[in-house]
mmCIF file of C-alpha atoms and ligand atoms in Angstrom:
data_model
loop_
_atom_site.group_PDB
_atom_site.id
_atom_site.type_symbol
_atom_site.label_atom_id
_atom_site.label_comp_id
_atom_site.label_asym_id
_atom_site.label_seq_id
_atom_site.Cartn_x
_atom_site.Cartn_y
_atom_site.Cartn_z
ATOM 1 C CA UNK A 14 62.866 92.096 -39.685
ATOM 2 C CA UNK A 15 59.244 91.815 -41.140
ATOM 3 C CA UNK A 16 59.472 90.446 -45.121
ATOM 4 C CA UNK A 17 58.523 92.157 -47.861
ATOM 5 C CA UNK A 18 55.327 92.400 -48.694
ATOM 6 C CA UNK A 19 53.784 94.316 -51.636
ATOM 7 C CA UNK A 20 49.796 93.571 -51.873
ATOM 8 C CA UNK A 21 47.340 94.771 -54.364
ATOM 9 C CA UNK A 22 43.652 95.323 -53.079
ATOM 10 C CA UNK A 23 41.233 94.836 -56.071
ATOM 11 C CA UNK A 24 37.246 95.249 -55.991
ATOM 12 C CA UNK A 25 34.818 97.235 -56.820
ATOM 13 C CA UNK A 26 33.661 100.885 -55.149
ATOM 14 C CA UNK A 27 32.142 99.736 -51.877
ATOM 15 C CA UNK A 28 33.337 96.577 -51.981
ATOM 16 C CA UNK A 29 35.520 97.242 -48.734
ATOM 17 C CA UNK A 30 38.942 98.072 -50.033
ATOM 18 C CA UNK A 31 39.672 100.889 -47.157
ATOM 19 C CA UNK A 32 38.380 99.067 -44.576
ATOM 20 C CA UNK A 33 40.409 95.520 -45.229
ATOM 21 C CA UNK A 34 43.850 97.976 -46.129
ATOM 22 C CA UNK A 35 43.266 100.005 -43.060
ATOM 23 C CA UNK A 36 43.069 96.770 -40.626
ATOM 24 C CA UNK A 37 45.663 94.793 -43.069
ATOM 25 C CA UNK A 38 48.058 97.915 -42.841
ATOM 26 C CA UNK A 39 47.791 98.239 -38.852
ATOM 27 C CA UNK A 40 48.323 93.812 -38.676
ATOM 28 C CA UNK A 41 51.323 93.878 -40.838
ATOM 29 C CA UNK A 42 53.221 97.634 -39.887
ATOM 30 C CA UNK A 43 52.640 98.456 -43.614
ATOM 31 C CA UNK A 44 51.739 101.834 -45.192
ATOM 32 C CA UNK A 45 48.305 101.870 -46.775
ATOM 33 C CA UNK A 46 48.042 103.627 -50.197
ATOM 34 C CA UNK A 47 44.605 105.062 -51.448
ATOM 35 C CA UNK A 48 45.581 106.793 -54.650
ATOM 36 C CA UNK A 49 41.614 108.190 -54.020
ATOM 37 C CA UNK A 50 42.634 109.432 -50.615
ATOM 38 C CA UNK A 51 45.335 111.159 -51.905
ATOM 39 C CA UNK A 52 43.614 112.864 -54.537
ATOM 40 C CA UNK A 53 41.083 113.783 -51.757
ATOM 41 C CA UNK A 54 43.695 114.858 -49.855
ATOM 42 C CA UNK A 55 44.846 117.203 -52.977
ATOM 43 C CA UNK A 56 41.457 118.657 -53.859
ATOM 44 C CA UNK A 57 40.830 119.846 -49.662
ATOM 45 C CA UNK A 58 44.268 121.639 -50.091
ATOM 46 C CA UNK A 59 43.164 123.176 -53.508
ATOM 47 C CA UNK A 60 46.935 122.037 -55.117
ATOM 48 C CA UNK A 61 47.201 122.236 -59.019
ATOM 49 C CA UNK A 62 46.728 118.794 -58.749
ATOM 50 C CA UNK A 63 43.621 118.965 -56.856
ATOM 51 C CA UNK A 64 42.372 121.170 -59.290
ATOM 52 C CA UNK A 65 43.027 118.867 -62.037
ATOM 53 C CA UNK A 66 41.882 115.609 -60.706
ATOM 54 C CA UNK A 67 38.545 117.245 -58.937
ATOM 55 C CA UNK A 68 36.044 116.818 -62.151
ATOM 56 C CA UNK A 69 36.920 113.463 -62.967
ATOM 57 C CA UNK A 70 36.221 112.595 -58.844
ATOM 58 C CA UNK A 71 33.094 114.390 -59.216
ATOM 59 C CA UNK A 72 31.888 112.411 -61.702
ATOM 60 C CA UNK A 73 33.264 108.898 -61.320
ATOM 61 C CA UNK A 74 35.774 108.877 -63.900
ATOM 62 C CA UNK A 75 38.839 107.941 -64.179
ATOM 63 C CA UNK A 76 41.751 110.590 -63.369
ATOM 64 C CA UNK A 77 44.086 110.239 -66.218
ATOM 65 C CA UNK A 78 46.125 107.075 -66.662
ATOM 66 C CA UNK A 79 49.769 109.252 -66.586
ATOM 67 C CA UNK A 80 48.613 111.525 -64.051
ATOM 68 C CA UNK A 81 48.107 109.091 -61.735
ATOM 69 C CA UNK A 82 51.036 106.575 -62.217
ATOM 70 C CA UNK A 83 52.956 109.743 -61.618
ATOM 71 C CA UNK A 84 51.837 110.092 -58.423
ATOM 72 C CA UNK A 85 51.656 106.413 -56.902
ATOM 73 C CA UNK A 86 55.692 106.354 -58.502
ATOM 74 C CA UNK A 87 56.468 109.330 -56.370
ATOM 75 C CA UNK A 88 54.813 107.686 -53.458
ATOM 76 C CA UNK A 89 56.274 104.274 -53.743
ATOM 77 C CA UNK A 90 59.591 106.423 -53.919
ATOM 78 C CA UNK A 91 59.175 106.997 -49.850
ATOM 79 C CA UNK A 92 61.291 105.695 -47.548
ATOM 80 C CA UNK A 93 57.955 104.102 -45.502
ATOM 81 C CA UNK A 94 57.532 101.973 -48.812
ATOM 82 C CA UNK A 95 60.934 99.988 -49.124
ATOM 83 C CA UNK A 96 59.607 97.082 -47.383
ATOM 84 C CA UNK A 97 56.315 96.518 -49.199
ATOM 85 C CA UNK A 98 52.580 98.672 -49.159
ATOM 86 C CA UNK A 99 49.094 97.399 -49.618
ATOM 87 C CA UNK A 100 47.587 99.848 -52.632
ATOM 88 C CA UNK A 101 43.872 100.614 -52.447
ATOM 89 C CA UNK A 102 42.448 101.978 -55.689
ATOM 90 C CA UNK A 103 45.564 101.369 -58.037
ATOM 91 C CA UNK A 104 46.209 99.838 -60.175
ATOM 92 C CA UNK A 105 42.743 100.308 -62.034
ATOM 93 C CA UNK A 106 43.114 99.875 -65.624
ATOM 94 C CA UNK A 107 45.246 97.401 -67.372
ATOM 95 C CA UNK A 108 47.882 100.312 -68.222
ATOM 96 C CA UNK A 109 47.673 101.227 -64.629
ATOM 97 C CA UNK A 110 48.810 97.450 -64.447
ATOM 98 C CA UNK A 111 51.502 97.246 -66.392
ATOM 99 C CA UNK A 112 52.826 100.576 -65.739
ATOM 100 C CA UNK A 113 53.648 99.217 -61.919
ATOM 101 C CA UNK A 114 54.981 95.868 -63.435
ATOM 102 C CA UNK A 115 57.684 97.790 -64.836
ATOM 103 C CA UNK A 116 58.161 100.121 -62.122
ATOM 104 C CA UNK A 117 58.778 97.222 -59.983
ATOM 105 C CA UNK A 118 60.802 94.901 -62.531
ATOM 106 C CA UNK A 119 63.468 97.623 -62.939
ATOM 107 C CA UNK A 120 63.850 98.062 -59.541
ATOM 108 C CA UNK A 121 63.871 93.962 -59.208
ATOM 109 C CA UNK A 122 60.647 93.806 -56.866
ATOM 110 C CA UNK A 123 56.971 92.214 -58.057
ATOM 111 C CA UNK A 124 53.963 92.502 -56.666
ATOM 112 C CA UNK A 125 53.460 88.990 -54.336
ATOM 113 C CA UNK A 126 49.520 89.597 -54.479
ATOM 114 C CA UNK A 127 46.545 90.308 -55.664
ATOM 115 C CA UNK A 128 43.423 89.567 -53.101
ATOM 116 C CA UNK A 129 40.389 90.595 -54.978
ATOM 117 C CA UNK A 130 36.844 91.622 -53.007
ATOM 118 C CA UNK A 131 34.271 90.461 -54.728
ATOM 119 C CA UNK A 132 30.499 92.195 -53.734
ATOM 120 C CA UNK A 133 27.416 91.843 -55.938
ATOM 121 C CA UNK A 134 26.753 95.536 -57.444
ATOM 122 C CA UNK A 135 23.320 96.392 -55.311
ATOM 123 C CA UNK A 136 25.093 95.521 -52.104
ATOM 124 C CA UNK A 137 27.593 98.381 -52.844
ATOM 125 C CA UNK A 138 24.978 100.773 -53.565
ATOM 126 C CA UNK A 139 23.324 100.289 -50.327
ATOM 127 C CA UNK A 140 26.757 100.297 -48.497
ATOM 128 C CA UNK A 141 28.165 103.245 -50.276
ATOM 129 C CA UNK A 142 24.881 105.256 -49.517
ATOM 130 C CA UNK A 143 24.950 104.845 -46.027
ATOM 131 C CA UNK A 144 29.135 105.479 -45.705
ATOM 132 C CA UNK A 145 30.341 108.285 -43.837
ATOM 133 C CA UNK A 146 34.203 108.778 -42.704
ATOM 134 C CA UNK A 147 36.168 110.530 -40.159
ATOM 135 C CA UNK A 148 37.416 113.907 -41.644
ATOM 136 C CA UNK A 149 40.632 113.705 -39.084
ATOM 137 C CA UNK A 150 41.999 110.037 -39.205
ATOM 138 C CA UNK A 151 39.948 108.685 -42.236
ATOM 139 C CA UNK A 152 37.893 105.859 -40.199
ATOM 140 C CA UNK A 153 35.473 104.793 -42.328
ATOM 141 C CA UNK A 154 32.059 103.893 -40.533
ATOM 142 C CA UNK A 155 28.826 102.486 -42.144
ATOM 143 C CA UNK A 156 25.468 104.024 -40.560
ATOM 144 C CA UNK A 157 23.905 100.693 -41.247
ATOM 145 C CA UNK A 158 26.742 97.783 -41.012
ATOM 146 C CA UNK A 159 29.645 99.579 -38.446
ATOM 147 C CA UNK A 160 27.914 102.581 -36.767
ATOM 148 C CA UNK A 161 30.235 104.917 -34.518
ATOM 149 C CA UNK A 162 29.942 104.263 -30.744
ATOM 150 C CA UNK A 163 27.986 107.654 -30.466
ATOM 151 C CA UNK A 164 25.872 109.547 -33.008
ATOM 152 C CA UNK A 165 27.671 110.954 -36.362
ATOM 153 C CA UNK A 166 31.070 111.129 -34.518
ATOM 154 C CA UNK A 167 34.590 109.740 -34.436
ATOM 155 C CA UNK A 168 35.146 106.771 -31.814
ATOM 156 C CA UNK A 169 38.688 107.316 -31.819
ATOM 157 C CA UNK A 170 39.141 110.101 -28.581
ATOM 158 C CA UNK A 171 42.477 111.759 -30.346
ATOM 159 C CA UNK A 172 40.051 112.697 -32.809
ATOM 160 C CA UNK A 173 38.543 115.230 -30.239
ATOM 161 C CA UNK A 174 34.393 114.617 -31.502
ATOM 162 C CA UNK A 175 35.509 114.918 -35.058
ATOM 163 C CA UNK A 176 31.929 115.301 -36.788
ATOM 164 C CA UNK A 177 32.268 112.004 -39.933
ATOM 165 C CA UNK A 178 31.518 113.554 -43.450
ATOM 166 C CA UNK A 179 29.955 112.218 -46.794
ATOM 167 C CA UNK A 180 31.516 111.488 -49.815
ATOM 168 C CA UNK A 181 30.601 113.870 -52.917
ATOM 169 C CA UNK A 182 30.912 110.960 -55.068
ATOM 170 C CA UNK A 183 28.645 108.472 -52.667
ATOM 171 C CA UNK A 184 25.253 109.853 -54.184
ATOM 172 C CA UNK A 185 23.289 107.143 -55.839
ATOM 173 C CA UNK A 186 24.020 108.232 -59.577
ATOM 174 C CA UNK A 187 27.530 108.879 -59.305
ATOM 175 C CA UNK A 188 28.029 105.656 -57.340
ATOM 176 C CA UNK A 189 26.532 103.690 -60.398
ATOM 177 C CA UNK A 190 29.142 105.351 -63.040
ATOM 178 C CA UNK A 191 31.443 104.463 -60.928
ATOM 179 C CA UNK A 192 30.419 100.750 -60.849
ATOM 180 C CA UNK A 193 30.173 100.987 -64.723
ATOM 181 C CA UNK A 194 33.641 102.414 -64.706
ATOM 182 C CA UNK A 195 34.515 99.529 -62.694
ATOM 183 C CA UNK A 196 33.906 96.941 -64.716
ATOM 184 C CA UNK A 197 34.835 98.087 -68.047
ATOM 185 C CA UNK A 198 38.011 99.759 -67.377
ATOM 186 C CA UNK A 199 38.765 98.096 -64.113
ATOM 187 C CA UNK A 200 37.473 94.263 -63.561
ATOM 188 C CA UNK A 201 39.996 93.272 -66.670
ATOM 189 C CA UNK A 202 43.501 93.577 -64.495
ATOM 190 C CA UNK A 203 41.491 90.902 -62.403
ATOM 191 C CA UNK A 204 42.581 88.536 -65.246
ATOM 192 C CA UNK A 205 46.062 90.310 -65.086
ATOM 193 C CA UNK A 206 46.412 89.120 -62.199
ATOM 194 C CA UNK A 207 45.199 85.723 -62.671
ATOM 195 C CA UNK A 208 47.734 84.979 -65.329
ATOM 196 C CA UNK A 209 50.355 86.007 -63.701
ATOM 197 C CA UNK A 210 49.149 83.175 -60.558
ATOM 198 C CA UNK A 211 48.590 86.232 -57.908
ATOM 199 C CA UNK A 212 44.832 86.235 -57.606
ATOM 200 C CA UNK A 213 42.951 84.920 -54.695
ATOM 201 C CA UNK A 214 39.226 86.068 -54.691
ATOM 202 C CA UNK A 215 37.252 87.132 -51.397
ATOM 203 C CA UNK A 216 33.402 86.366 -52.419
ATOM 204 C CA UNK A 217 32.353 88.883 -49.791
ATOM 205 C CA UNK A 218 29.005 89.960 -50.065
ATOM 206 C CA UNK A 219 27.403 87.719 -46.771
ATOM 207 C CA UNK A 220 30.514 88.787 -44.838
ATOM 208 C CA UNK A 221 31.193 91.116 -41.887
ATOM 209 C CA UNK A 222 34.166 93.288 -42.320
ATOM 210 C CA UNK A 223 35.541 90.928 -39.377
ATOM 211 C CA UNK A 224 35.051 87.786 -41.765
ATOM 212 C CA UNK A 225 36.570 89.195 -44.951
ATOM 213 C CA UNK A 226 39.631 90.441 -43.073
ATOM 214 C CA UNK A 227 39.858 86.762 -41.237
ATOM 215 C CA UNK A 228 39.961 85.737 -45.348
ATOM 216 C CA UNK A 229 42.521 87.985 -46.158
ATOM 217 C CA UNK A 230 44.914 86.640 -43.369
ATOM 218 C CA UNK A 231 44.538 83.361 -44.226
ATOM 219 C CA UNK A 232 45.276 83.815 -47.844
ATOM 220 C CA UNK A 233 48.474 85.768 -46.620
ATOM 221 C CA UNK A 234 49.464 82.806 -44.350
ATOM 222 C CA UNK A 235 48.797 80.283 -47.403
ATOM 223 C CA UNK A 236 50.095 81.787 -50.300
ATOM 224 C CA UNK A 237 52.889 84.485 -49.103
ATOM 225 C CA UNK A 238 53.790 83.311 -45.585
ATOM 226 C CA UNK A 239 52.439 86.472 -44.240
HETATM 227 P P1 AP5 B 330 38.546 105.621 -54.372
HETATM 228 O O1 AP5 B 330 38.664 106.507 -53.219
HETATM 229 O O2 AP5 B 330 39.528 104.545 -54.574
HETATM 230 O O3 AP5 B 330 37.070 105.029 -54.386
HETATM 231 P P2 AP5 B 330 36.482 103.633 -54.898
HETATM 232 O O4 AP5 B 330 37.354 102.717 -55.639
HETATM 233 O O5 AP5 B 330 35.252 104.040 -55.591
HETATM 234 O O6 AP5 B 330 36.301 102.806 -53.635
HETATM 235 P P3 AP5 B 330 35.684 103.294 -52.311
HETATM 236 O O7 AP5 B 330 36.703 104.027 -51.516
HETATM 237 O O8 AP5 B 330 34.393 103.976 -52.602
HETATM 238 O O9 AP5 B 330 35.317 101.901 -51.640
HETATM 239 P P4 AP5 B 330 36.192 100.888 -50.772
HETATM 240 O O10 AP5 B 330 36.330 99.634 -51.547
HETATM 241 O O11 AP5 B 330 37.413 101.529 -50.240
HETATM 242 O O12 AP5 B 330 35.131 100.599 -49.620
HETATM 243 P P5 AP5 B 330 35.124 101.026 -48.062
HETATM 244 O O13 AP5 B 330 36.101 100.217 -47.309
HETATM 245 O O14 AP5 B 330 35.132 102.495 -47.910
HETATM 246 O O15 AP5 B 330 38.516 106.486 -55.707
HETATM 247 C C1 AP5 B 330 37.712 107.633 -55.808
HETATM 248 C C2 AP5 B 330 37.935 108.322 -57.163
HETATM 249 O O16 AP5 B 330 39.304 108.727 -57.277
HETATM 250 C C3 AP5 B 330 37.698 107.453 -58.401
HETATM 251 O O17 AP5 B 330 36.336 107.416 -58.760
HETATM 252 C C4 AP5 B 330 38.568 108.150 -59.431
HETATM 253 O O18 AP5 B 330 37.959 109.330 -59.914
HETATM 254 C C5 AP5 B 330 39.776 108.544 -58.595
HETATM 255 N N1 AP5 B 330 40.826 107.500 -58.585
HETATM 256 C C6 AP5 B 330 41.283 106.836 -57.496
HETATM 257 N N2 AP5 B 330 42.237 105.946 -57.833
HETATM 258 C C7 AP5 B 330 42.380 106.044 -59.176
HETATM 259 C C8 AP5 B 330 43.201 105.372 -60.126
HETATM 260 N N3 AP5 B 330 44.070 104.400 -59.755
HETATM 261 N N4 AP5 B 330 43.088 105.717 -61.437
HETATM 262 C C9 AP5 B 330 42.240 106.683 -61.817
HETATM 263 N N5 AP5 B 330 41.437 107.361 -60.987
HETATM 264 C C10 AP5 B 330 41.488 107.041 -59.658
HETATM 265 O O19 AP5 B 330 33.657 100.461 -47.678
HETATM 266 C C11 AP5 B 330 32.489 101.060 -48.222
HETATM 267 C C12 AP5 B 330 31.381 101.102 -47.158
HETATM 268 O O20 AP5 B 330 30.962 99.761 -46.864
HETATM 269 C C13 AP5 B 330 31.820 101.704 -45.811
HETATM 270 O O21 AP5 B 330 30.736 102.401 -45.255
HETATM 271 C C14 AP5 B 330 32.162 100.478 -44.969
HETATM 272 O O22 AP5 B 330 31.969 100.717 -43.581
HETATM 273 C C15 AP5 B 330 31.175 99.448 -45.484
HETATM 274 N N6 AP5 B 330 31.669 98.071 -45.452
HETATM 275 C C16 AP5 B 330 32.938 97.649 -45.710
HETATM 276 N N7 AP5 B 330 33.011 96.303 -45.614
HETATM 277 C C17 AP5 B 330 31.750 95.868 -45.312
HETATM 278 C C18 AP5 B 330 31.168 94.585 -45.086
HETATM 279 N N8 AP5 B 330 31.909 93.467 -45.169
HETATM 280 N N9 AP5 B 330 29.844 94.516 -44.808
HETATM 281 C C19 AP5 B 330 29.086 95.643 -44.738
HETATM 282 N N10 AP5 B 330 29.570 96.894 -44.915
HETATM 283 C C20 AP5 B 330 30.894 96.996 -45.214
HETATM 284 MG MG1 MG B 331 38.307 103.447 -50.442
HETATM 285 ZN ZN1 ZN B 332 38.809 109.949 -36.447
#
């Protein structure tokens, strides 16, 4: 049987996160956890929670530190998640950080890393501009960087033509509160994780999404076995 494996993706918005998790999560047969996907998911059902979390997603804030903890908690509860998980988007404030830690030291797990992706701010806003995802299986495509095969539409054929969709929170001004938000609230559990010796750093701006993932695996090979 596979080992456990518990990996935290850090960087900024844009910086790739999805993308890496999605083709990390597919290598290594683990679930991929996007606390913002499953807010997303939330606000298309209209839940209570959907309701609550939708204004801070509007605007690029930060949904609540207790609300969300709740939530990845419950997730991490799942059967799918006993061997290990690669979370996308959490933890994103140093309570966020330390909330986990004891989640998983009273259950006798750790996180085994941190990979951070690093991307200079103005590459993000031109990547996050041009972004545009599959409503059905959550591809995410770039219209500049990883077109679909065909025009505006899904490559994957169980997804029927699927037409790919915008972000609300991928217009220009939004995107840069969210990059504020980043690194005041979020950039300091990069040092959390540095103390603690799980931080290796992807300095990704020149790279291809084929590159950085080529990175990630051999930092899993070197410093977990993976
Ligand atoms: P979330 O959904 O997590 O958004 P985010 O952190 O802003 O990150 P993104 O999903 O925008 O970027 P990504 O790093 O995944 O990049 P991607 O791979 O798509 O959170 C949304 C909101 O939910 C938050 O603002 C907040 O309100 C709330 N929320 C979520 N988690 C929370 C938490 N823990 N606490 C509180 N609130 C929370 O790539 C981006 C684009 O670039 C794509 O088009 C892609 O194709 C392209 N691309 C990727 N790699 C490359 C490359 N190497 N070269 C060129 N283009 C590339
Ligand atoms: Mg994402
Ligand atoms: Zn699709």
């Amino acid at each position: 049987m596979a080992m456990d494996l518990r990996i935290v993706l850090l960087g900024a918005p844009g910086a790739g996160k999805g993308t890496q998790a999605q083709r990390i999560a597919e290598a290594k047969g683990l679930p991929h956890i996007s606390t913002g996907d499953i807010f997303r998911a939330h606000l298309r059902d209209g839940t209570d929670l959907g309701k609550q979390v939708q204004a801070f997603m509007a605007e690029g804030k930060l949904v609540p530190d207790e609300l969300t903890c709740d939530i990845v908690a419950q997730r991490l509860g799942e059967t799918d998640c006993s061997h290990g998980y690669i979370l996308d988007g959490f933890p994103r404030s140093v309570p966020q950080a330390e909330n986990l830690e004891r989640l998983l030291t009273a259950q006798g797990d750790r996180i085994d890393i941190a990979v951070s992706i690093d991307v200079d701010d103005d590459a993000i806003v031109e990547r996050l501009s041009a972004r545009r995802s599959c409503p059905k299986c959550g591809a995410i495509y770039n219209l500049r960087f990883s077109p679909p095969k065909q025009d505006n539409v899904c490559d994957r054929p169980e997804c029927g033509g699927a037409e790919l969709v915008q972000r609300e929170d991928d217009q220009e001004d939004t995107i840069r509160e969210r990059l504020r938000v980043y690194h005041e609230t979020t950039e300091p559990i990069v040092a959390f994780y540095d103390e603690r010796g799980l931080l290796s750093t992807v300095a990704a701006t020149p790279l291809s999404p084929e590159e950085v993932f080529k990175e990630i695996e051999s930092i899993l090979a070197r410093t977990v076995g993976a």
